[in-house]
Short mmCIF file of C-alpha atoms and ligand atoms in Angstrom, two decimals:
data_model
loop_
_atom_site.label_atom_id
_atom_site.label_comp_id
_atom_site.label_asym_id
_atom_site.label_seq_id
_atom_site.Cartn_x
_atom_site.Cartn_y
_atom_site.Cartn_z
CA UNK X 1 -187.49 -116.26 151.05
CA UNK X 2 -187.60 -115.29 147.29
CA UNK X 3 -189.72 -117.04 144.88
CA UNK X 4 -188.09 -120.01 143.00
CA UNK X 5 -189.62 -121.89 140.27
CA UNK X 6 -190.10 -125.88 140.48
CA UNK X 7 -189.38 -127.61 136.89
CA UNK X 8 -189.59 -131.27 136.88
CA UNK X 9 -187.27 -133.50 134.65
CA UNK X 10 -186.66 -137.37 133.97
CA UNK X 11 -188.02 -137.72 137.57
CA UNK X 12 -185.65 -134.95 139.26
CA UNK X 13 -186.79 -131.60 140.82
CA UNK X 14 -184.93 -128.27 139.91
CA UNK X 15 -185.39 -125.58 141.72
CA UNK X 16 -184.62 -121.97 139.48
CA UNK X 17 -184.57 -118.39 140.86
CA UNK X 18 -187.52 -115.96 140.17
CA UNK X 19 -186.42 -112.75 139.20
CA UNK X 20 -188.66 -109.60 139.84
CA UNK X 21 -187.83 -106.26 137.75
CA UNK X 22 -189.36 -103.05 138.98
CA UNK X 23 -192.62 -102.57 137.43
CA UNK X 24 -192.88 -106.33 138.97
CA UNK X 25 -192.22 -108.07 135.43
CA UNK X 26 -191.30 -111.71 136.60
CA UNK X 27 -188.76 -114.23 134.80
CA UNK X 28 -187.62 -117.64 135.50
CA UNK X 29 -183.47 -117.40 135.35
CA UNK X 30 -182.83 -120.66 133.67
CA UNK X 31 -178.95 -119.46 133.20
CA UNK X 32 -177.69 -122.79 135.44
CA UNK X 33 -180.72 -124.87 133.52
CA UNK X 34 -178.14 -126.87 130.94
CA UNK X 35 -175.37 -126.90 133.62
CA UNK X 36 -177.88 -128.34 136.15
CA UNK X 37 -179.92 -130.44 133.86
CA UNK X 38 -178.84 -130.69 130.44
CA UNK X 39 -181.51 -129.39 128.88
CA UNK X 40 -181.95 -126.30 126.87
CA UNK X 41 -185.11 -124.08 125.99
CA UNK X 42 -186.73 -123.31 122.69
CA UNK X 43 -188.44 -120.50 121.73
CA UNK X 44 -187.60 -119.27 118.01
CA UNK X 45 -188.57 -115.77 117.71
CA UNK X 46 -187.44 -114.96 121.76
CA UNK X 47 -191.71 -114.71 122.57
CA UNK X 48 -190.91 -115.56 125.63
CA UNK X 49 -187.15 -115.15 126.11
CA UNK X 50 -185.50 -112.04 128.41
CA UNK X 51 -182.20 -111.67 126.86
CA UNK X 52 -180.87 -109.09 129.18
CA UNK X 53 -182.04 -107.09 132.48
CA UNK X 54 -181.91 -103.28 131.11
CA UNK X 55 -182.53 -100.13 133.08
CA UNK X 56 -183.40 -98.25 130.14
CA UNK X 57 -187.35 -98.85 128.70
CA UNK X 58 -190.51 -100.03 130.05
CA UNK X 59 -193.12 -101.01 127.90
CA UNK X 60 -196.40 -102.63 129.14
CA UNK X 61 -197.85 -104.54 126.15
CA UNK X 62 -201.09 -104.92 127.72
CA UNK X 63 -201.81 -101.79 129.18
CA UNK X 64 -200.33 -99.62 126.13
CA UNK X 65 -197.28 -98.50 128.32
CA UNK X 66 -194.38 -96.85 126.98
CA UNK X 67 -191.71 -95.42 129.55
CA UNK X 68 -188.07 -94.03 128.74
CA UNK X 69 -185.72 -94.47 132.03
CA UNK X 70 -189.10 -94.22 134.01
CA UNK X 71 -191.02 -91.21 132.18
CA UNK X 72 -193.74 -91.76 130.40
CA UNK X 73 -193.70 -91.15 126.22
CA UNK X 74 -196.64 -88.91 126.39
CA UNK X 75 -194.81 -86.54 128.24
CA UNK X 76 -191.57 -86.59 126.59
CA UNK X 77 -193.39 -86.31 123.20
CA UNK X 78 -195.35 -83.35 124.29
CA UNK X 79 -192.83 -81.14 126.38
CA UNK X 80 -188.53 -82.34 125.77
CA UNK X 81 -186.78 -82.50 122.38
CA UNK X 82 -184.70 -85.14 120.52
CA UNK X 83 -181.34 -83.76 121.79
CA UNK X 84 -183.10 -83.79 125.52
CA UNK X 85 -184.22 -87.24 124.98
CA UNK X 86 -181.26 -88.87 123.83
CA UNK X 87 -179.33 -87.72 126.69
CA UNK X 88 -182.28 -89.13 129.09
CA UNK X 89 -181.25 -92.84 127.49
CA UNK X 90 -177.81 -93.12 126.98
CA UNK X 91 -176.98 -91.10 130.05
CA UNK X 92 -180.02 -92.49 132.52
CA UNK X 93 -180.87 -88.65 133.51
CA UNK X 94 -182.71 -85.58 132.34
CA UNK X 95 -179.86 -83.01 131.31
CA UNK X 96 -179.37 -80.06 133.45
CA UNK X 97 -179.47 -76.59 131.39
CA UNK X 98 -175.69 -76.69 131.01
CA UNK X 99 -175.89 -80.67 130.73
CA UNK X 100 -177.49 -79.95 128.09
CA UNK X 101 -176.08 -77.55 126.04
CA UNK X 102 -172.39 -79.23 126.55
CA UNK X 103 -174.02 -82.40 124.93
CA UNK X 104 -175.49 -80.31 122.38
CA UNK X 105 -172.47 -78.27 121.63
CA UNK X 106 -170.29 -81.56 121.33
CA UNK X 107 -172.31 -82.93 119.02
CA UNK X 108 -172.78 -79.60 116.40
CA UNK X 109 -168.98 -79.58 116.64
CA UNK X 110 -169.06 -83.02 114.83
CA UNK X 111 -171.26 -82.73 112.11
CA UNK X 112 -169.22 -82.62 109.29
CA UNK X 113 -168.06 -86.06 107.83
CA UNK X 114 -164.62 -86.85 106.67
CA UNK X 115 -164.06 -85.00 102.64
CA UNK X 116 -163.07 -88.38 101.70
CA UNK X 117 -166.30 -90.03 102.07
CA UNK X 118 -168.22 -88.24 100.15
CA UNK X 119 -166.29 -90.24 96.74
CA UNK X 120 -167.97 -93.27 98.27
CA UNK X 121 -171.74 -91.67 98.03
CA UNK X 122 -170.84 -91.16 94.24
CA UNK X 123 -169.82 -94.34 93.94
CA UNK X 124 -173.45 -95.72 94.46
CA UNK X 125 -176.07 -95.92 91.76
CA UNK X 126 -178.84 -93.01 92.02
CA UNK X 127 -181.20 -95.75 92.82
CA UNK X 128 -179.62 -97.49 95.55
CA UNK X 129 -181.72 -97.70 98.45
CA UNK X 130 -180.53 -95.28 101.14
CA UNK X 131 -180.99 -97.88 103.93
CA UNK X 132 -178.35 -99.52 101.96
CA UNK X 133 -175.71 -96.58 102.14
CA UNK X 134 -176.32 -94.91 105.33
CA UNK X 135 -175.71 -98.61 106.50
CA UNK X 136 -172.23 -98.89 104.79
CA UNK X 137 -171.53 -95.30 105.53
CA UNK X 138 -172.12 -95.46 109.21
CA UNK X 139 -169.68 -99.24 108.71
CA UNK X 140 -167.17 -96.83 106.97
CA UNK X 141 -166.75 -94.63 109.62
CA UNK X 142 -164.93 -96.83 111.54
CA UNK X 143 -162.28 -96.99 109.22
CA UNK X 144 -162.14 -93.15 109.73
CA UNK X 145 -161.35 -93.33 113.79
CA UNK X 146 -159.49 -96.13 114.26
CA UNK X 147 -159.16 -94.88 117.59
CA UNK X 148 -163.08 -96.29 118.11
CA UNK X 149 -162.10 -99.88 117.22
CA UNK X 150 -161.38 -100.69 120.77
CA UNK X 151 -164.95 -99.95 122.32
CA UNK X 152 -163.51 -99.79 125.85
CA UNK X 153 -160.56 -97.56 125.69
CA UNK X 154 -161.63 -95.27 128.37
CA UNK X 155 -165.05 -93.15 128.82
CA UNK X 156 -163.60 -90.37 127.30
CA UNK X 157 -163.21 -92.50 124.00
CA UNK X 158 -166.42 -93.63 124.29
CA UNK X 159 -168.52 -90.89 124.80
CA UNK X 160 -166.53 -89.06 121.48
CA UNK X 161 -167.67 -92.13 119.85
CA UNK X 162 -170.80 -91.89 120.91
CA UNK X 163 -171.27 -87.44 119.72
CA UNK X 164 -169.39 -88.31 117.00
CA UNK X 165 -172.19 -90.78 115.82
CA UNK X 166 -175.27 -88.75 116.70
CA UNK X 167 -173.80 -85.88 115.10
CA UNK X 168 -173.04 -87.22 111.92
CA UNK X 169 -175.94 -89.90 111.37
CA UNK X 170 -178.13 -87.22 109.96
CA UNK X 171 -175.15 -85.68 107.63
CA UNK X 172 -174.53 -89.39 106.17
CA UNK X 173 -178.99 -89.16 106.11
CA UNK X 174 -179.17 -86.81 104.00
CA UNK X 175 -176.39 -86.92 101.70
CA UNK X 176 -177.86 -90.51 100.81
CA UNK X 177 -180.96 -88.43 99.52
CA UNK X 178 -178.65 -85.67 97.82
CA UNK X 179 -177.04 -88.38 95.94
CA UNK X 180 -179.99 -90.08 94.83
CA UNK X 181 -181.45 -87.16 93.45
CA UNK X 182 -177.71 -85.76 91.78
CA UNK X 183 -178.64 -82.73 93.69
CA UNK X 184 -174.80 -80.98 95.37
CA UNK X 185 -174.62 -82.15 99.25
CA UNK X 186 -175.44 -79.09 101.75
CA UNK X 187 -172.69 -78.80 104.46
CA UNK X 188 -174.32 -78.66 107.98
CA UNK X 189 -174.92 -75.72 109.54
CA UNK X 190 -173.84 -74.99 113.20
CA UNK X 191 -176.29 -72.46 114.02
CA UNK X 192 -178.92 -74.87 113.51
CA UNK X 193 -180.49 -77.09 115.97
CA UNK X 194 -180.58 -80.66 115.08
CA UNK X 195 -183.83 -81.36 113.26
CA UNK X 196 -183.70 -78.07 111.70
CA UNK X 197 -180.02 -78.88 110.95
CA UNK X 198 -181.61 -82.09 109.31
CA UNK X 199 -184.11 -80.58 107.21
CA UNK X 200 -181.69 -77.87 105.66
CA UNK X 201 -179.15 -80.49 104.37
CA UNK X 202 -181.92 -82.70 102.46
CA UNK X 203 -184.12 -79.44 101.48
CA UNK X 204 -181.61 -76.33 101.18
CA UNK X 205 -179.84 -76.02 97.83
CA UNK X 206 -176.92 -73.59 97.60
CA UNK X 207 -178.22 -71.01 95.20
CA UNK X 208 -181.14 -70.15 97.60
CA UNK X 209 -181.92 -69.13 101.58
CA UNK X 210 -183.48 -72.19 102.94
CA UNK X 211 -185.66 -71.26 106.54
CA UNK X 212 -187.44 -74.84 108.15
CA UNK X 213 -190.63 -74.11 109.07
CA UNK X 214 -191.09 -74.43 113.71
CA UNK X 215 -194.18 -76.56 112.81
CA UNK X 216 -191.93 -79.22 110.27
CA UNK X 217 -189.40 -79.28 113.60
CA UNK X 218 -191.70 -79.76 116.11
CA UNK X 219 -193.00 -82.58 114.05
CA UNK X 220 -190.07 -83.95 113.18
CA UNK X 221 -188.97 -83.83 117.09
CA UNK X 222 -191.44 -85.69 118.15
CA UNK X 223 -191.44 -88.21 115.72
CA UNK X 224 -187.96 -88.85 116.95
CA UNK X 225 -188.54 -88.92 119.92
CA UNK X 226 -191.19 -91.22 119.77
CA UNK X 227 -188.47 -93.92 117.85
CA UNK X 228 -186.07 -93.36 120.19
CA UNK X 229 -186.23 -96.88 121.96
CA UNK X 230 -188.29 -99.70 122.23
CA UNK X 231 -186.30 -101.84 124.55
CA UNK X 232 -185.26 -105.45 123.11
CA UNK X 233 -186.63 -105.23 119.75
CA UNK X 234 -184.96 -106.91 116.43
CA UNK X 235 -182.73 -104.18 115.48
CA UNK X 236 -181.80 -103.60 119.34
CA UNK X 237 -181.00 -106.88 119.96
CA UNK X 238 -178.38 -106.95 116.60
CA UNK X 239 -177.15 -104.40 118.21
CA UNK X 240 -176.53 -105.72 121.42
CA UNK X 241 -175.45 -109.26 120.16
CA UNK X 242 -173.51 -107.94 117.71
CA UNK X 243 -171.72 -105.04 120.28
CA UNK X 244 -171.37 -108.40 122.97
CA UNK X 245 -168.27 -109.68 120.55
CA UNK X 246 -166.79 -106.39 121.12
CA UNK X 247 -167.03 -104.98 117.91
CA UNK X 248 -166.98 -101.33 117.46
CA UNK X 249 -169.89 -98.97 117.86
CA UNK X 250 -169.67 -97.78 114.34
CA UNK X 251 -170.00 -101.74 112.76
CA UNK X 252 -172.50 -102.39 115.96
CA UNK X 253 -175.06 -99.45 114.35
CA UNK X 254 -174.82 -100.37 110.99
CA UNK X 255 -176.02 -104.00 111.91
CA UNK X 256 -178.88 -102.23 113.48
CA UNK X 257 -179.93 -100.17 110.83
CA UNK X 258 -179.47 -103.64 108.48
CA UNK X 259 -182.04 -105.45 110.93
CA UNK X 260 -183.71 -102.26 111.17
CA UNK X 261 -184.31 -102.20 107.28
CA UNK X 262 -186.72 -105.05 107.09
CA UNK X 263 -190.54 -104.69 106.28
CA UNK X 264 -191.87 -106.30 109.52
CA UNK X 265 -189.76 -103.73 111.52
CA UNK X 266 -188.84 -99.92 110.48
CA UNK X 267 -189.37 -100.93 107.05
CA UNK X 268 -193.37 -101.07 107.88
CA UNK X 269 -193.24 -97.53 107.26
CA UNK X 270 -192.79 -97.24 103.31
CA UNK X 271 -194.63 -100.56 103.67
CA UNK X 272 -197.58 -98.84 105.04
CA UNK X 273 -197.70 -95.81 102.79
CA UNK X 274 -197.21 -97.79 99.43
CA UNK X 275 -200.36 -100.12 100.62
CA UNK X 276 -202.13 -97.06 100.96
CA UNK X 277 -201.13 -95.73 97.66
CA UNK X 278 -202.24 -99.16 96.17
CA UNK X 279 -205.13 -99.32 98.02
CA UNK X 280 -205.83 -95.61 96.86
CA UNK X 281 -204.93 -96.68 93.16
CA UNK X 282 -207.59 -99.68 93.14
CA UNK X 283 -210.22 -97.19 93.44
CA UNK X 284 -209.98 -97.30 97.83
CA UNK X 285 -212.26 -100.26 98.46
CA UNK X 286 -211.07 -100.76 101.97
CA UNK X 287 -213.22 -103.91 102.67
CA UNK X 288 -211.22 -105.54 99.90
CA UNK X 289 -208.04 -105.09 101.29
CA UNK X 290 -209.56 -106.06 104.77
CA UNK X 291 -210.92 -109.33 103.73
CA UNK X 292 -207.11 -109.81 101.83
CA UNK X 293 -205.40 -109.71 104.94
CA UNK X 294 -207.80 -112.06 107.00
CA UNK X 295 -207.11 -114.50 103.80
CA UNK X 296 -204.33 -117.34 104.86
CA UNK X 297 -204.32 -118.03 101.17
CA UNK X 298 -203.10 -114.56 100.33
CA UNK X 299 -199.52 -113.20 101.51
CA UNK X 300 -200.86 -109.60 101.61
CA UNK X 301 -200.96 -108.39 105.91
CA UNK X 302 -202.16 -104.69 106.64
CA UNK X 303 -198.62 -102.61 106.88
CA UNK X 304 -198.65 -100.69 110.15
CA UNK X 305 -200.74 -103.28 112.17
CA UNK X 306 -200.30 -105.85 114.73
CA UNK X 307 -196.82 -105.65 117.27
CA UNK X 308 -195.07 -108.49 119.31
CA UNK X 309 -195.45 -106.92 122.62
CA UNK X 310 -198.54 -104.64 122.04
CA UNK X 311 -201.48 -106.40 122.29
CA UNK X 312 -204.08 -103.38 123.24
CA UNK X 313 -203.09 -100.50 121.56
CA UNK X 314 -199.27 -99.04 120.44
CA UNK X 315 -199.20 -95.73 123.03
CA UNK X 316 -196.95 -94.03 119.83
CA UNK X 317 -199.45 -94.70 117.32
CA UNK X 318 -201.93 -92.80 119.46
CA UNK X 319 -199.66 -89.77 119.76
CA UNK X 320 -198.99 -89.83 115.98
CA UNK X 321 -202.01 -90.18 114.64
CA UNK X 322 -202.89 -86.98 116.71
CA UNK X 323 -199.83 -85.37 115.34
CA UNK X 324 -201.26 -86.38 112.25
CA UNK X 325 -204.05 -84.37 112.01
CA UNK X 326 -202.39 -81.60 113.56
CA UNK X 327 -199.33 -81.33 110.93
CA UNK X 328 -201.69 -81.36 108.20
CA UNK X 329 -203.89 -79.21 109.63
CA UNK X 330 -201.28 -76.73 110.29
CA UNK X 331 -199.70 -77.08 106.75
CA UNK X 332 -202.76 -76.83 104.64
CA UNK X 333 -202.23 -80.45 103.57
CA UNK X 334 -205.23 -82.95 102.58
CA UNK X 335 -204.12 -85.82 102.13
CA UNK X 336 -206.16 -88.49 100.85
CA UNK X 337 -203.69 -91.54 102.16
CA UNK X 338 -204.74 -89.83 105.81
CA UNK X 339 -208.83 -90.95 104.60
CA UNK X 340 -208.07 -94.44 103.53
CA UNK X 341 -205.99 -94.82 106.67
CA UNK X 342 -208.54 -93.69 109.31
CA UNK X 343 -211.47 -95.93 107.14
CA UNK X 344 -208.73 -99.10 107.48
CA UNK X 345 -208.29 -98.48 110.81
CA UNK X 346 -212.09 -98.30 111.77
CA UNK X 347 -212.64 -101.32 110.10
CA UNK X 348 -209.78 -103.09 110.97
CA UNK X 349 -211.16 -102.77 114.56
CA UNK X 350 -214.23 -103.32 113.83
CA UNK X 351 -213.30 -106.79 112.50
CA UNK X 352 -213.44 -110.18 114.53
CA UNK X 353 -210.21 -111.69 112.74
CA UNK X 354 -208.30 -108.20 114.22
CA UNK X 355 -209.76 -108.30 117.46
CA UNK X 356 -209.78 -111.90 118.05
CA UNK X 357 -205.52 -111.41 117.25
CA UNK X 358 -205.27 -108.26 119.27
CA UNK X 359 -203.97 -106.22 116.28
CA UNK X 360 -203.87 -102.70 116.40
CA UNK X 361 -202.37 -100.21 114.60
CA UNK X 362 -198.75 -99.61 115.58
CA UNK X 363 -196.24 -96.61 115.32
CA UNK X 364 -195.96 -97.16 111.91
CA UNK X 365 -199.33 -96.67 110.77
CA UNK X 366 -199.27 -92.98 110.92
CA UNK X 367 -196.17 -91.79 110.72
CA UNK X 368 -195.48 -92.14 106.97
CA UNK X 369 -198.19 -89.51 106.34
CA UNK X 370 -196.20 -87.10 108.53
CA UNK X 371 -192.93 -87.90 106.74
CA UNK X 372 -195.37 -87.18 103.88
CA UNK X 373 -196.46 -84.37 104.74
CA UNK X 374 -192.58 -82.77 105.42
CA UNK X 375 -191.86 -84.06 102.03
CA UNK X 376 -189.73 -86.79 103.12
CA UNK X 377 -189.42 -89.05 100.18
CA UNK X 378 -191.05 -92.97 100.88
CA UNK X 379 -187.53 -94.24 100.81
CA UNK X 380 -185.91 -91.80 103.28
CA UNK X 381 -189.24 -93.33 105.89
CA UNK X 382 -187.18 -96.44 107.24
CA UNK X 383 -183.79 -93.87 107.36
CA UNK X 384 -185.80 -91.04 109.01
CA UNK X 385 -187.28 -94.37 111.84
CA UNK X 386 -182.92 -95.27 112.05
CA UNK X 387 -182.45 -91.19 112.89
CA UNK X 388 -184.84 -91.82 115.87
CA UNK X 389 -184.07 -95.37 116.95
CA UNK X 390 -180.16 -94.07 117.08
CA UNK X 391 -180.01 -92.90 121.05
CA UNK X 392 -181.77 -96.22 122.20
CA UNK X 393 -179.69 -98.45 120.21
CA UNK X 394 -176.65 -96.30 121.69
CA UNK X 395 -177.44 -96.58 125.27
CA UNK X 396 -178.15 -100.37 125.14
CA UNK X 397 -175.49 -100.78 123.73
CA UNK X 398 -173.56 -98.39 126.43
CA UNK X 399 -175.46 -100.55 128.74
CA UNK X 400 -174.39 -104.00 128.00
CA UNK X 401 -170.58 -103.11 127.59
CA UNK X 402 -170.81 -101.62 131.11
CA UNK X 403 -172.55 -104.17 132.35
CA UNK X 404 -169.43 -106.29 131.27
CA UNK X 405 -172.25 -108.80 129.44
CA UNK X 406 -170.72 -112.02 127.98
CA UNK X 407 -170.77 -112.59 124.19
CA UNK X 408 -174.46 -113.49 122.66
CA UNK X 409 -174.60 -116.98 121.72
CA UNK X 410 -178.05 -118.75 122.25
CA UNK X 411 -178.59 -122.85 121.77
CA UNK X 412 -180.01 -124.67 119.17
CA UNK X 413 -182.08 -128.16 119.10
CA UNK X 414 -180.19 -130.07 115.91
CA UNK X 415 -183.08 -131.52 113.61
CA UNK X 416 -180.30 -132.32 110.90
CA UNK X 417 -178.94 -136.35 109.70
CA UNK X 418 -177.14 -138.46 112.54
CA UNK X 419 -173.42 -139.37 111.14
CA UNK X 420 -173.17 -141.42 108.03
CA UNK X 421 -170.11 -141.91 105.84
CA UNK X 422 -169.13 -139.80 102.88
CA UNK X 423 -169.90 -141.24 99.58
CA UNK X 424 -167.11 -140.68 96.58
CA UNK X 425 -168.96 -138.54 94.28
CA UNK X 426 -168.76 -141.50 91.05
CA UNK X 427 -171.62 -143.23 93.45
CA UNK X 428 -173.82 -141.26 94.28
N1 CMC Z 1 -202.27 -108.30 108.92
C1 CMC Z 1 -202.96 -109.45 108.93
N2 CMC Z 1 -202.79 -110.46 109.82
C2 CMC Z 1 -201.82 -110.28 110.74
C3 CMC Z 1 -201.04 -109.11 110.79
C4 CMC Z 1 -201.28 -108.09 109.84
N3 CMC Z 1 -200.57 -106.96 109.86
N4 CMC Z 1 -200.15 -109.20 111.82
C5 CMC Z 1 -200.36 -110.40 112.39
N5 CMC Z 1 -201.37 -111.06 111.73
C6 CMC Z 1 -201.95 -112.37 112.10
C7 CMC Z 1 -201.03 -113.52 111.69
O1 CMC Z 1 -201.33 -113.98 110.39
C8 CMC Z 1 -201.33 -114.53 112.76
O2 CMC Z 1 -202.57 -115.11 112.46
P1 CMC Z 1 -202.86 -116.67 112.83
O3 CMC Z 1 -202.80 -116.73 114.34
O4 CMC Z 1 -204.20 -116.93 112.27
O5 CMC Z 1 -201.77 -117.46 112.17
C9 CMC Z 1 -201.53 -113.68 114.02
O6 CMC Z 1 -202.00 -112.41 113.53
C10 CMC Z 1 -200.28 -113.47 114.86
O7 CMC Z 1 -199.26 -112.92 114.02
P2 CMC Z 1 -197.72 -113.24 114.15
O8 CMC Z 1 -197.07 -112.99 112.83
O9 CMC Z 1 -197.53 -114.59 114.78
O10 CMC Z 1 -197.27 -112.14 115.22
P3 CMC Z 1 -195.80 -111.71 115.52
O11 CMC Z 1 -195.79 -111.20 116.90
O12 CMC Z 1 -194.83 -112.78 115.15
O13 CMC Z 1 -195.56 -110.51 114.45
C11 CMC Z 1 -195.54 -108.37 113.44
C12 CMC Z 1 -195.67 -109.15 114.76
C13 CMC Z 1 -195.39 -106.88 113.75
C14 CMC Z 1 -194.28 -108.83 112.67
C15 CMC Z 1 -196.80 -108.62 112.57
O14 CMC Z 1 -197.95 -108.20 113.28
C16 CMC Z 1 -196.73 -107.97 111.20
O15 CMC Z 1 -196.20 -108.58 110.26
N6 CMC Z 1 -197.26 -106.69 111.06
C17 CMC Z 1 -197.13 -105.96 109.83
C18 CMC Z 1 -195.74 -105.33 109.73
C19 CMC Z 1 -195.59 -104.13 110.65
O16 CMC Z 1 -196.43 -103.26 110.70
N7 CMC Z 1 -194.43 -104.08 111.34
C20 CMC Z 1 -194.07 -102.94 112.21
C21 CMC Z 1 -194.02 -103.28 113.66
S1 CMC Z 1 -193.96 -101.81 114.68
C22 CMC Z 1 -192.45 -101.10 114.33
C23 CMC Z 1 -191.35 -101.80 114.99
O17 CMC Z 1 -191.13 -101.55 116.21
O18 CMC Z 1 -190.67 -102.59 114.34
#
């Protein structure tokens, strides 16, 4: 018989069903618990909450795990690219050769954005943030395919949806930049493959031959791919609770790159490269900075440290931070954010108050001295993280819609006043 869980209440016995995933993560299904009982559970934040049973990531806090549909991130970082990748998670298989360049060719045929919305980039101010208008950009496109409003049309719809998005997230990416710096917008190019494709629209200018350099696309792949999903995560679960009302895919990825935006998620990583310019500023006393983020009384926390679910060590940060020193290496680059980073690190680890919380550095921690290093600008970072995290938010979102899930809508314990009567406003 399969395990059940006991929970006593006023007296009463209930008996609720174990579930078992397949790297044997348990969960009590408490889905009949108000029906049966009355009662709800709290747990603000979701610690402890599995709001969905996915197929798509496993990550093993503890051990440092990180798996996309069952291979491990190590190897995907090392040996497949982006394009590779995201048609491993929203299509639940490694691409075939042809697979592959089919997916490929589909999306390089959709590149280009509509003429028309390029009048909205000049709308913004040259400051705006470009979180803030790739956002509203990615909304906008939904107002430019009407035909995606209804996200389950048929597969065909769906999956043009779906190329249609990947192909022009990085277009929308980098005219954001092109507009902040009043520089003309490069049209994409078809020959080129996507990072490289990437790099040419925010670096090429038209009045002179722009190549990308194979070690700036190799890093950039990588970095990608490492972003690519991290199963329910803030700006995943937007997107799923936000796709479970049936809105469209184009309003569904904009919430996600608004949760995504945040410092404590992808914004950590301009977080963590302005610390280390202030750090760098003050004259680099790291034990300073240290003993300000073990102080309660002080709001400052060390950018790029400390995860939710990794409690050990962040698998991506230790790929990245080997990038890292590789990139630079390769590109003549010495950086002095990469010193004060490595001496934070070792004695951030070092420290009791770290160790005794289990914080480590996370995928954050590194990767803004790559972007660095490709001459990504600090505001482009959280964008660059929203490039990577776009396959995984697609296929959970592909996911739950085929999975017919029901509309997000979690409980709440009411803290507020009991009735009372209304009191004319002359008396209060
Ligand atoms: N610096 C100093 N203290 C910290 C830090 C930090 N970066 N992170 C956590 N703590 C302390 C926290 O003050 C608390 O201490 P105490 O138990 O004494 O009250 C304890 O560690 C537990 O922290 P928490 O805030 O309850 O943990 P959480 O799981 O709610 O938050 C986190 C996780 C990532 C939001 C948090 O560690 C943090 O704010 N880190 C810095 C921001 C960051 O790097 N975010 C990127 C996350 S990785 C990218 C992504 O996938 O989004």
């Amino acid at each position: 018989m399969s395990e059940t869980a006991k929970i006593e209440l006023d007296g009463k016995t209930y008996e609720f069903p174990v579930v078992v995933g397949t790297e044997n993560e348990k969960a009590i299904d408490i889905s009949k618990l108000r029906d049966t009982t009355g009662y709800v559970t709290l747990d603000t934040g979701y610690k402890n909450t599995g709001a969905t049973k996915s197929a798509i990531t496993f990550l093993d806090g503890e051990l440092g795990i990180l798996h996309y549909r069952g291979y491990p991130i190590e190897q995907l970082a090392e040996k497949a690219t982006f394009i590779e990748v995201a048609y491993l998670l929203i299509y639940g298989k490694l691409p075939t050769q042809s697979e592959l360049n089919d997916f490929s060719n589909s999306i390089t045929k959709h590149t280009l954005v509509h003429e028309d919305m390029k009048q909205f980039f000049e709308a913004y101010p040259a400051k705006a943030h470009p979180m803030g208008v790739l956002s509203s950009m990615v909304c906008s496109l939904s107002t430019f395919y009407p035909e995606s409003l209804d996200p389950n049309r048929s597969p065909e719809a769906k999956d043009l949806t779906i190329h249609r998005l990947l192909a022009k997230l990085p277009t929308l990416a980098a005219w954001s930049y092109k507009n902040a710096m009043r520089h003309p917008f490069m049209y994409p190019k078809n020959n080129l493959d996507y990072c490289s494709n990437f790099m040419y629209m925010m670096f090429g200018m038209p009045t002179e031959d722009y190549t990308v350099d194979p070690v700036i696309v190799d890093a950039l792949n990588k970095l990608l791919i490492l972003h690519a999903d991290h199963e329910q995560n803030c700006s995943t679960s937007t997107v799923r609770i936000v796709g479970s009302s049936q809105a469209n895919l184009y309003a569904t990825i904009s919430a996600g790159i608004s949760a995504l935006w945040g410092p404590l998620h992808g914004g950590a990583n301009q977080a963590v490269i302005e610390m280390l310019e202030q750090i760098h500023n003050d004259g680099g006393d790291v034990d300073k900075w240290v003993a300000k983020a073990k102080d309660k009384e002080d709001s400052f926390r060390l950018m790029g440290f400390g995860h939710r679910v990794y409690k050990n060590f962040d698998p991506r940060a230790t790929i990245i931070k080997k990038a890292c020193d590789d990139v630079l290496e390769k590109l003549g680059i010495n950086d002095p954010m990469l010193e004060i980073a490595k001496k934070l690190e070792k004695v951030a680890l070092e420290d009791d108050y770290f160790k005794a919380r289990n914080l480590y550095p996370n995928v954050d921690f590194y990767s803004g001295i790559i972007y660095k290093a490709l001459k990504i600008p600090t505001e482009m970072f959280t964008v660059m993280f929203a490039i990577g995290r776009l396959p995984g938010w697609i296929a959970q979102w592909k996911e739950m819609t085929e999975n017919n899930e029901p509309i997000g809508r979690p409980r709440q314990i009411y803290t507020g006043e009991t009735p009372r009567d209304y009191v004319e406003i002359s008396k209060r």
